[in-house]
PDB file of C-alpha atoms in Angstrom:
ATOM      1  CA  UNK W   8      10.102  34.550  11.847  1.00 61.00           C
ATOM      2  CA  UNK W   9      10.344  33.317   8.588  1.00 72.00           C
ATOM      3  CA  UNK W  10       7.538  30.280   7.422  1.00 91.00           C
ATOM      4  CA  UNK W  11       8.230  27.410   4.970  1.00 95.00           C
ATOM      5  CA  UNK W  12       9.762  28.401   1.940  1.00 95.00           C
ATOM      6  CA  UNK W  13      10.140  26.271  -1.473  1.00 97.00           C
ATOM      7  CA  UNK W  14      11.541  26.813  -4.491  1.00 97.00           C
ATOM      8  CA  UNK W  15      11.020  26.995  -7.697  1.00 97.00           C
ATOM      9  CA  UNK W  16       6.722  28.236  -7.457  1.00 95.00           C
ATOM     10  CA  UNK W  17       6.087  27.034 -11.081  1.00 96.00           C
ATOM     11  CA  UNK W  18       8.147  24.249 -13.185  1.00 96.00           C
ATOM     12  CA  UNK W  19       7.633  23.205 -16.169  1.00 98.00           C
ATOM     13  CA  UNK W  20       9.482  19.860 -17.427  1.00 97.00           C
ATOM     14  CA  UNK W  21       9.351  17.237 -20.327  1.00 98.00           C
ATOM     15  CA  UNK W  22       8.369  13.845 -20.053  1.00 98.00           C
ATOM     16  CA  UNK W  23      11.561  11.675 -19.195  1.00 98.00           C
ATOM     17  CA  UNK W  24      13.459  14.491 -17.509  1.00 98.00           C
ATOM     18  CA  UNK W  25      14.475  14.727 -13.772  1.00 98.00           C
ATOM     19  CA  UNK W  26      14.053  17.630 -11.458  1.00 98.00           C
ATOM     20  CA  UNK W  27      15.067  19.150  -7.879  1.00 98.00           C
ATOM     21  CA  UNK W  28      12.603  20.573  -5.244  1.00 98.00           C
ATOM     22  CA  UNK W  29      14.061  22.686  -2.343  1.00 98.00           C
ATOM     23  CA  UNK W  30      12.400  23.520   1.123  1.00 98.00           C
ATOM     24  CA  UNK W  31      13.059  25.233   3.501  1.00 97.00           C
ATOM     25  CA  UNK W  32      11.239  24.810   7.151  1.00 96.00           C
ATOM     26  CA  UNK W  33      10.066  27.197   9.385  1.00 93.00           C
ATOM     27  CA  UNK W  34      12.897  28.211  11.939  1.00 92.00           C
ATOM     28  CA  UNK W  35      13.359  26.231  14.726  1.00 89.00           C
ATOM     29  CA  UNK W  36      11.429  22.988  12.915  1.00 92.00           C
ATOM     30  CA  UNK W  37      14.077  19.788  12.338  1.00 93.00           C
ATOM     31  CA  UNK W  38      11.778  17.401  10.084  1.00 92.00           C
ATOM     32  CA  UNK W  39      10.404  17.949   6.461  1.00 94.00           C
ATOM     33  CA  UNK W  40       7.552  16.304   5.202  1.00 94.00           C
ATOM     34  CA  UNK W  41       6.968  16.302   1.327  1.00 96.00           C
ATOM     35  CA  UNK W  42       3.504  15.967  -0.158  1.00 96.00           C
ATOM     36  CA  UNK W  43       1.934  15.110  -3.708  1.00 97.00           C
ATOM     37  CA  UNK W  44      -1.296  17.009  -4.591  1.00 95.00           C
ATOM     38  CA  UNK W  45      -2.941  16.928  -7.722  1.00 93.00           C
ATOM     39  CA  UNK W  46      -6.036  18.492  -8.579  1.00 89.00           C
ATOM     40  CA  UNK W  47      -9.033  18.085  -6.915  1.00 87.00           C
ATOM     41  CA  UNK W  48      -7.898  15.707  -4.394  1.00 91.00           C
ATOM     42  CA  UNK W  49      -6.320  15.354  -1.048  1.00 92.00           C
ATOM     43  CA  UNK W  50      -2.252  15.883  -0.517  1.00 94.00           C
ATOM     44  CA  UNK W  51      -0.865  12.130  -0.630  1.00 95.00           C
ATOM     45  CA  UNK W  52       2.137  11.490   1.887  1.00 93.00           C
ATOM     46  CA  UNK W  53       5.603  10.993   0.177  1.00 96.00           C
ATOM     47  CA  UNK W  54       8.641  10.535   2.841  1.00 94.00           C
ATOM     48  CA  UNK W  55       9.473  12.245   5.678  1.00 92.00           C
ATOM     49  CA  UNK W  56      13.032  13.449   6.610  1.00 94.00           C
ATOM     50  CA  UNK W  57      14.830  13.582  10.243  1.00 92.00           C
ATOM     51  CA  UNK W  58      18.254  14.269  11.259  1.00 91.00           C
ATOM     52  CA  UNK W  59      19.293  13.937   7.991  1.00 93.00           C
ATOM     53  CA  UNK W  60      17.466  10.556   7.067  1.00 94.00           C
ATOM     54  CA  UNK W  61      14.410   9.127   5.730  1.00 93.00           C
ATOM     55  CA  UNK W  62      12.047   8.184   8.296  1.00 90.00           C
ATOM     56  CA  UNK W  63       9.131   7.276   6.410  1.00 88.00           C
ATOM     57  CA  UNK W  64       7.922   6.585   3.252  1.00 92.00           C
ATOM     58  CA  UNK W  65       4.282   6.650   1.488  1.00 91.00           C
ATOM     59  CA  UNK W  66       3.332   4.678  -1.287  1.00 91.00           C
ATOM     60  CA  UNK W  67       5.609   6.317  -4.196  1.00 96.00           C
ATOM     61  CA  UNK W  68       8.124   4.416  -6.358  1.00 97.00           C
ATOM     62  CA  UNK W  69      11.808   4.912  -5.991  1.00 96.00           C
ATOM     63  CA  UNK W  70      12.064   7.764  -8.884  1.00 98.00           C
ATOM     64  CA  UNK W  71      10.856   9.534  -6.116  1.00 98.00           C
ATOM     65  CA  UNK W  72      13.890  10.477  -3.812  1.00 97.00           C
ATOM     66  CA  UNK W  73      15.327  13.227  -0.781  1.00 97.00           C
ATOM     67  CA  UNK W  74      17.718  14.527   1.163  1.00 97.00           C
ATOM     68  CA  UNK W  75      17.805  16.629   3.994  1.00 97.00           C
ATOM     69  CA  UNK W  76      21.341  19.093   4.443  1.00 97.00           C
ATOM     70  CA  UNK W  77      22.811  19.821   8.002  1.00 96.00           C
ATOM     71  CA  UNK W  78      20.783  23.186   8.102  1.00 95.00           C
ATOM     72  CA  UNK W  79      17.406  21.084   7.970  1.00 96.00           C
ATOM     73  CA  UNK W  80      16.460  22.075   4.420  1.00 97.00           C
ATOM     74  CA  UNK W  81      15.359  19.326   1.843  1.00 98.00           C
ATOM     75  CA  UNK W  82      15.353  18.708  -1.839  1.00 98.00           C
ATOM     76  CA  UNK W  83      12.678  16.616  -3.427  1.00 98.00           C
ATOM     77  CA  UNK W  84      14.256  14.649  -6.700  1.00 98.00           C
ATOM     78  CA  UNK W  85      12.068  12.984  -9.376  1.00 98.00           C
ATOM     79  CA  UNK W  86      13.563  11.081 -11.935  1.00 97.00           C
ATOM     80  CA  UNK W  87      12.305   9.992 -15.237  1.00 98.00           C
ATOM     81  CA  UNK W  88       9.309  12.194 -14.993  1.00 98.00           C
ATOM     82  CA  UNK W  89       5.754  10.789 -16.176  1.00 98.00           C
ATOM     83  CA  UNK W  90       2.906  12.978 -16.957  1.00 97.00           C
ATOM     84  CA  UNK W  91       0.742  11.752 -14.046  1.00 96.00           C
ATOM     85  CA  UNK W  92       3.673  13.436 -11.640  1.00 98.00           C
ATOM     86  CA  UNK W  93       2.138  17.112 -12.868  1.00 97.00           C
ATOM     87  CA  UNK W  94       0.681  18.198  -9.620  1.00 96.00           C
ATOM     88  CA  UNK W  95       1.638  20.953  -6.718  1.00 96.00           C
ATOM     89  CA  UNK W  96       4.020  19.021  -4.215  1.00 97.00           C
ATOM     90  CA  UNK W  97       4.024  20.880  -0.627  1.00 96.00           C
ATOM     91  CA  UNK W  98       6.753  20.564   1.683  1.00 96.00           C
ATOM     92  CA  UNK W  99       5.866  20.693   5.439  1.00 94.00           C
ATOM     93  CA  UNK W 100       7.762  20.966   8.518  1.00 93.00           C
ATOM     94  CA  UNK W 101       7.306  20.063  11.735  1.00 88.00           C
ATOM     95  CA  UNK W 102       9.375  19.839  15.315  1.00 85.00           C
ATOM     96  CA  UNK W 103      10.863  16.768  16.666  1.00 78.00           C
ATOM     97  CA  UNK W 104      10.503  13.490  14.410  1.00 66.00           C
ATOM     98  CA  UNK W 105       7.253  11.772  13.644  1.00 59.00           C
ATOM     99  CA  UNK W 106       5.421  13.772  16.000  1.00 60.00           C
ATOM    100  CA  UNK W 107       3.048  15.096  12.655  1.00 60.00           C
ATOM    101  CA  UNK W 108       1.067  17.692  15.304  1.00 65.00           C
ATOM    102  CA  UNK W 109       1.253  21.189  14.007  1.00 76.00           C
ATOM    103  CA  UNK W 110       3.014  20.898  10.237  1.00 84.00           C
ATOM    104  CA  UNK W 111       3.138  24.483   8.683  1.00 89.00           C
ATOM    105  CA  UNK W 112       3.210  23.720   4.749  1.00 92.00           C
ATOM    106  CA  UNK W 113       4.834  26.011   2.580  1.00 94.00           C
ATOM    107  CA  UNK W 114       3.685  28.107  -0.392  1.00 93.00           C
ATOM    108  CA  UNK W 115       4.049  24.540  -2.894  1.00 95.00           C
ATOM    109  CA  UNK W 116       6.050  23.913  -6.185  1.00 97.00           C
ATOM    110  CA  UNK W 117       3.312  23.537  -9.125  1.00 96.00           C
ATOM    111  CA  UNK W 118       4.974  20.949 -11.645  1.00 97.00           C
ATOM    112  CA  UNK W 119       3.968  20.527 -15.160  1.00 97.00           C
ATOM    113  CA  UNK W 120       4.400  17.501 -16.937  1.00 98.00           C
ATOM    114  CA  UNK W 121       4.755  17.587 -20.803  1.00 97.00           C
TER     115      UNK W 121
ATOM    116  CA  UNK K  19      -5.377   0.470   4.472  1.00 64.00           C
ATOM    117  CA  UNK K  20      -6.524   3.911   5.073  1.00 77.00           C
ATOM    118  CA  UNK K  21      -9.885   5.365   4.070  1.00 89.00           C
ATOM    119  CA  UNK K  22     -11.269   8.912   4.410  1.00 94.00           C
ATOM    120  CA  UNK K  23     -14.460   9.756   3.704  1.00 96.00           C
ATOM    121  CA  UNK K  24     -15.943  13.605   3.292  1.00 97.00           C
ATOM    122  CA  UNK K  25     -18.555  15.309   1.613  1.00 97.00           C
ATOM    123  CA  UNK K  26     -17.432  16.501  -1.995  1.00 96.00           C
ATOM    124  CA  UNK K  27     -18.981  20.217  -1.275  1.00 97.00           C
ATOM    125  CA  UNK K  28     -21.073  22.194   0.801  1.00 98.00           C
ATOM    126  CA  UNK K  29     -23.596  25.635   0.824  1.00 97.00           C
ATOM    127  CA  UNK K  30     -23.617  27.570   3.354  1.00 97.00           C
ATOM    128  CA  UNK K  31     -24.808  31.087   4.291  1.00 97.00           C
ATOM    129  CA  UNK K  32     -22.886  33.908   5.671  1.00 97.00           C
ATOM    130  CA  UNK K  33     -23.345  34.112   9.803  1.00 97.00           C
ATOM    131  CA  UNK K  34     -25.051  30.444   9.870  1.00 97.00           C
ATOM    132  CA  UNK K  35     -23.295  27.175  11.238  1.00 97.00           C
ATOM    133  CA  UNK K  36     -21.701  24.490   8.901  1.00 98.00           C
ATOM    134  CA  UNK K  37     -20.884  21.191   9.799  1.00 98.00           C
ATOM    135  CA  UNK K  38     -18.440  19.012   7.761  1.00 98.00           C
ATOM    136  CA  UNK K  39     -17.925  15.320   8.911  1.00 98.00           C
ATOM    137  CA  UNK K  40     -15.270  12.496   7.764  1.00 98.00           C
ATOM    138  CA  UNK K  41     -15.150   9.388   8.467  1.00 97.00           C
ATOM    139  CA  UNK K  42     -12.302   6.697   8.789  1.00 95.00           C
ATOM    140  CA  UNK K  43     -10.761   3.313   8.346  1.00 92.00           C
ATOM    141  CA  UNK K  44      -7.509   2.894   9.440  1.00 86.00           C
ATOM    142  CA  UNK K  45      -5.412   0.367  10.678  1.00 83.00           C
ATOM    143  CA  UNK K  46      -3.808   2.160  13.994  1.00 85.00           C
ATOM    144  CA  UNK K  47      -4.793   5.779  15.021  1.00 89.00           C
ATOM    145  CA  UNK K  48      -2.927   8.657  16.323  1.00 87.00           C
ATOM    146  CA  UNK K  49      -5.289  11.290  15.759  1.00 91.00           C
ATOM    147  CA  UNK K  50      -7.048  13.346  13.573  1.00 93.00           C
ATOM    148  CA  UNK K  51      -6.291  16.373  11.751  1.00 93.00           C
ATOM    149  CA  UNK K  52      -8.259  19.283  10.013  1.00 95.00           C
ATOM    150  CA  UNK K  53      -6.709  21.782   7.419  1.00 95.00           C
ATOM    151  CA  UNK K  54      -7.634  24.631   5.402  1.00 96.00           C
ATOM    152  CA  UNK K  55      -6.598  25.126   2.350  1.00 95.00           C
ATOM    153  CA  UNK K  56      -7.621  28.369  -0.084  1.00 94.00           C
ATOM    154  CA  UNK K  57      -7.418  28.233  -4.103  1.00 90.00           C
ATOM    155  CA  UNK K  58      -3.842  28.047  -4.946  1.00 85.00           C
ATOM    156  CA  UNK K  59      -2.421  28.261  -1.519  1.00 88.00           C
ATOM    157  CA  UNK K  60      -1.094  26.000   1.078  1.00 88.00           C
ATOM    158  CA  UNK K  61      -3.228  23.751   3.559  1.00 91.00           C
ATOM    159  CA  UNK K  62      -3.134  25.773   7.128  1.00 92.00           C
ATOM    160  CA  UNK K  63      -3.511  23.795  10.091  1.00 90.00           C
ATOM    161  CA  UNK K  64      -7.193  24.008  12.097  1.00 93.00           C
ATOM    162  CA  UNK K  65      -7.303  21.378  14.742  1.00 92.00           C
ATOM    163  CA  UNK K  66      -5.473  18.251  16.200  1.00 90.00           C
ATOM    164  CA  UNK K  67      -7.970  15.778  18.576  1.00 93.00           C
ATOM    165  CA  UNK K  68      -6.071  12.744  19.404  1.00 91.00           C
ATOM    166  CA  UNK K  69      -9.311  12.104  22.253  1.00 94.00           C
ATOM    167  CA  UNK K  70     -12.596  11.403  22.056  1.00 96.00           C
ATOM    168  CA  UNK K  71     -14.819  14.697  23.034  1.00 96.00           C
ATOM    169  CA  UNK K  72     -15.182  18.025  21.203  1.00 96.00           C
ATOM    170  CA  UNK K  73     -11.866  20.764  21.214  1.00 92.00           C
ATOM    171  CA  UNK K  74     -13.126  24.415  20.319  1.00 93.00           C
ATOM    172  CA  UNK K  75     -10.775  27.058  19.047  1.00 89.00           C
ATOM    173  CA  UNK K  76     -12.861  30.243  18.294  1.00 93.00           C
ATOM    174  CA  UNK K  77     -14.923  30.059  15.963  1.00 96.00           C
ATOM    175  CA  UNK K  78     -13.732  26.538  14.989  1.00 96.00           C
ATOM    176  CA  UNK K  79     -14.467  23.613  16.489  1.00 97.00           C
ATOM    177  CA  UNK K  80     -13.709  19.391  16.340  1.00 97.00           C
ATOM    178  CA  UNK K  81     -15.137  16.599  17.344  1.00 98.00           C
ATOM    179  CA  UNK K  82     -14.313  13.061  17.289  1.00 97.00           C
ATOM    180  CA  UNK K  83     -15.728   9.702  18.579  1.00 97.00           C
ATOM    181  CA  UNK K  84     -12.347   6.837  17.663  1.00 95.00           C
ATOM    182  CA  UNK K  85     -14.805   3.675  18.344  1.00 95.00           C
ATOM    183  CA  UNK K  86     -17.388   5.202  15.165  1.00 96.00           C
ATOM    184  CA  UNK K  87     -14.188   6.240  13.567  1.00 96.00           C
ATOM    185  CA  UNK K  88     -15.852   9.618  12.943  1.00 96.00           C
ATOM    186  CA  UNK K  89     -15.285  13.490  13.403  1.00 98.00           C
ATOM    187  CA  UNK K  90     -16.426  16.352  12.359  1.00 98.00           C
ATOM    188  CA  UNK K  91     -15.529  20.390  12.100  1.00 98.00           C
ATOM    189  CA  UNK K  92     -18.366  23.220  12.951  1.00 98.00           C
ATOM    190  CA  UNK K  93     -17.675  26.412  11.312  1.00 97.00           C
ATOM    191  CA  UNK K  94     -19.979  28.791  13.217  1.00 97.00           C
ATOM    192  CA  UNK K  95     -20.482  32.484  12.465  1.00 97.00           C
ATOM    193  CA  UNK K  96     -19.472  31.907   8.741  1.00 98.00           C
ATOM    194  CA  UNK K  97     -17.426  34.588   6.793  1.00 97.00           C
ATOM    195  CA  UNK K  98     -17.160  34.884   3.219  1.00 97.00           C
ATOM    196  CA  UNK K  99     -13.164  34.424   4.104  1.00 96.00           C
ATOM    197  CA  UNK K 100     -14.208  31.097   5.246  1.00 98.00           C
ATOM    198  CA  UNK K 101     -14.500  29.456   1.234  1.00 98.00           C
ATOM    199  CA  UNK K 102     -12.239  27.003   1.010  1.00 97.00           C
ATOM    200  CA  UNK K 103     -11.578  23.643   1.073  1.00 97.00           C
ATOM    201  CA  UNK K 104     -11.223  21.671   4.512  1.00 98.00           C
ATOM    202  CA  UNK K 105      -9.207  18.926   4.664  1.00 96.00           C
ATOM    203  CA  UNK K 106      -9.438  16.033   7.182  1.00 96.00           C
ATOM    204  CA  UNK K 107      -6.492  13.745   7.768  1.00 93.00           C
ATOM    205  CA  UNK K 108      -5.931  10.501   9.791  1.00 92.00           C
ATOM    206  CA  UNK K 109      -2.595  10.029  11.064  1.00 87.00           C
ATOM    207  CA  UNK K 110      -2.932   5.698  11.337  1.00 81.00           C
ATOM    208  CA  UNK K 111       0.182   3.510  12.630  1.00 71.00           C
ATOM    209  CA  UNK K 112       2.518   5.810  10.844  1.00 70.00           C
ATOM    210  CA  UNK K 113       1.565   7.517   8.038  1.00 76.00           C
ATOM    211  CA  UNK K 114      -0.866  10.517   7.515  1.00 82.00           C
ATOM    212  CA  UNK K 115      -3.914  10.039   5.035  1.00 89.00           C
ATOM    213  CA  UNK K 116      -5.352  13.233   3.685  1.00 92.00           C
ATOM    214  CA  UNK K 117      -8.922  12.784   2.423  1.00 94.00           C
ATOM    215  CA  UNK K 118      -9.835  14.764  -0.464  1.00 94.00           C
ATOM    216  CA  UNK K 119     -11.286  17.982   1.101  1.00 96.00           C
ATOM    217  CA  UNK K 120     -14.859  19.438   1.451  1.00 97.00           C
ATOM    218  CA  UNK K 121     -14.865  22.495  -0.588  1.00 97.00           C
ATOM    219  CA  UNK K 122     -17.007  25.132   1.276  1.00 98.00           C
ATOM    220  CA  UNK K 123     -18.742  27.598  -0.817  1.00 97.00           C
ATOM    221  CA  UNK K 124     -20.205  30.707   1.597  1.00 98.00           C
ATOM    222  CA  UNK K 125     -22.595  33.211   0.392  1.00 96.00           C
ATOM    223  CA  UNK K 126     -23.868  36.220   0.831  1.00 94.00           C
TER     224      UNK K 126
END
């Protein structure tokens, strides 16, 4: 039974660039969840994705962006990175919408800002 | 808005009892959430109360009291496995807060 899975582990990007983040969810989950952690502190909320959309959104400005494919799996796109976005971003999934219950979280992508 | 309180870090001996609390404001509640997370790796879920009242899992339990807007998670039997960081999260109207983790240090 294969867990969460996300891709690239490490990244390293210049200031100004954009870049992709793929998940994918634990079998038989529908919904991704994608998460902001930097160091030291608590994972902050980003959007969540179901049947394809965006169900809800945290407090991040639109260079932040998603999609979820037909197979559930999700990409996480930043655009005109800053070098406050450096932090490990954690994908999550879950079963059945905005029921947040049990999320497994996958392995993260650690992001480095330069 | 949302606002999670915990203790920064705590001591604890191997085989004692550990209690971490954190507290809430939030505006709308559908329950409470506490995660693991080891150095480097990703948070693991612990325990879900969505009640008032205390749910044990093992070795693990939670408590929580909505009206004080308070919970907590005892660790009993402490291993040294058990250093890490503990996460408590409010899920409010919508969407989930994570506070920023009680790193447990256990020793020998």
């Amino acid at each position: 039974d294969a867990g969460v899975t996300q891709s690239p582990t490490h990244l390293i990007k210049t200031r100004g660039q954009q870049v992709t983040l793929r998940c994918s969810p634990k079998s038989g989950h529908d919904t991704v969840s994608w998460y902001q952690q930097a160091l030291g502190q608590g994972p902050q909320f980003i959007f969540q994705y179901y049947e394809e959309e965006e169900r809800q959104r945290g407090n991040f400005p639109d260079r932040f962006s998603g999609h979820q494919f037909p197979n559930y799996s999700s990409e996480l796109n930043v655009n005109a990175l800053l070098l406050g976005d450096s932090a490990l971003y954690l994908c999550a999934s879950s079963l059945g919408g905005d029921r947040m219950g049990e999320q497994y979280f996958g392995p993260g992508t650690r992001l480095t800002v330069t | 808005g949302q606002n999670i309180d915990q203790p920064t870090e705590m001591t604890a001996t191997e085989g004692a009892i550990v209690q971490i609390n954190c507290t809430y404001q939030t505006s709308g509640f559908n329950g409470l959430f506490w995660y693991q997370q080891h150095a480097g790796e990703a948070p693991t879920f612990l325990s879900y109360n969505v009640l008032d009242g205390l749910e044990e899992k093992g070795r693990f339990s939670s408590f929580l009291s909505r009206s004080k807007g308070y919970s907590y998670l005892l660790l009993k039997e402490l291993q040294m496995k058990d250093s890490a960081s503990y996460l408590c999260a409010v899920r409010g109207s919508y969407i989930p807060t994570f506070g920023r983790g009680t790193s447990l240090i256990v020793h020998p």
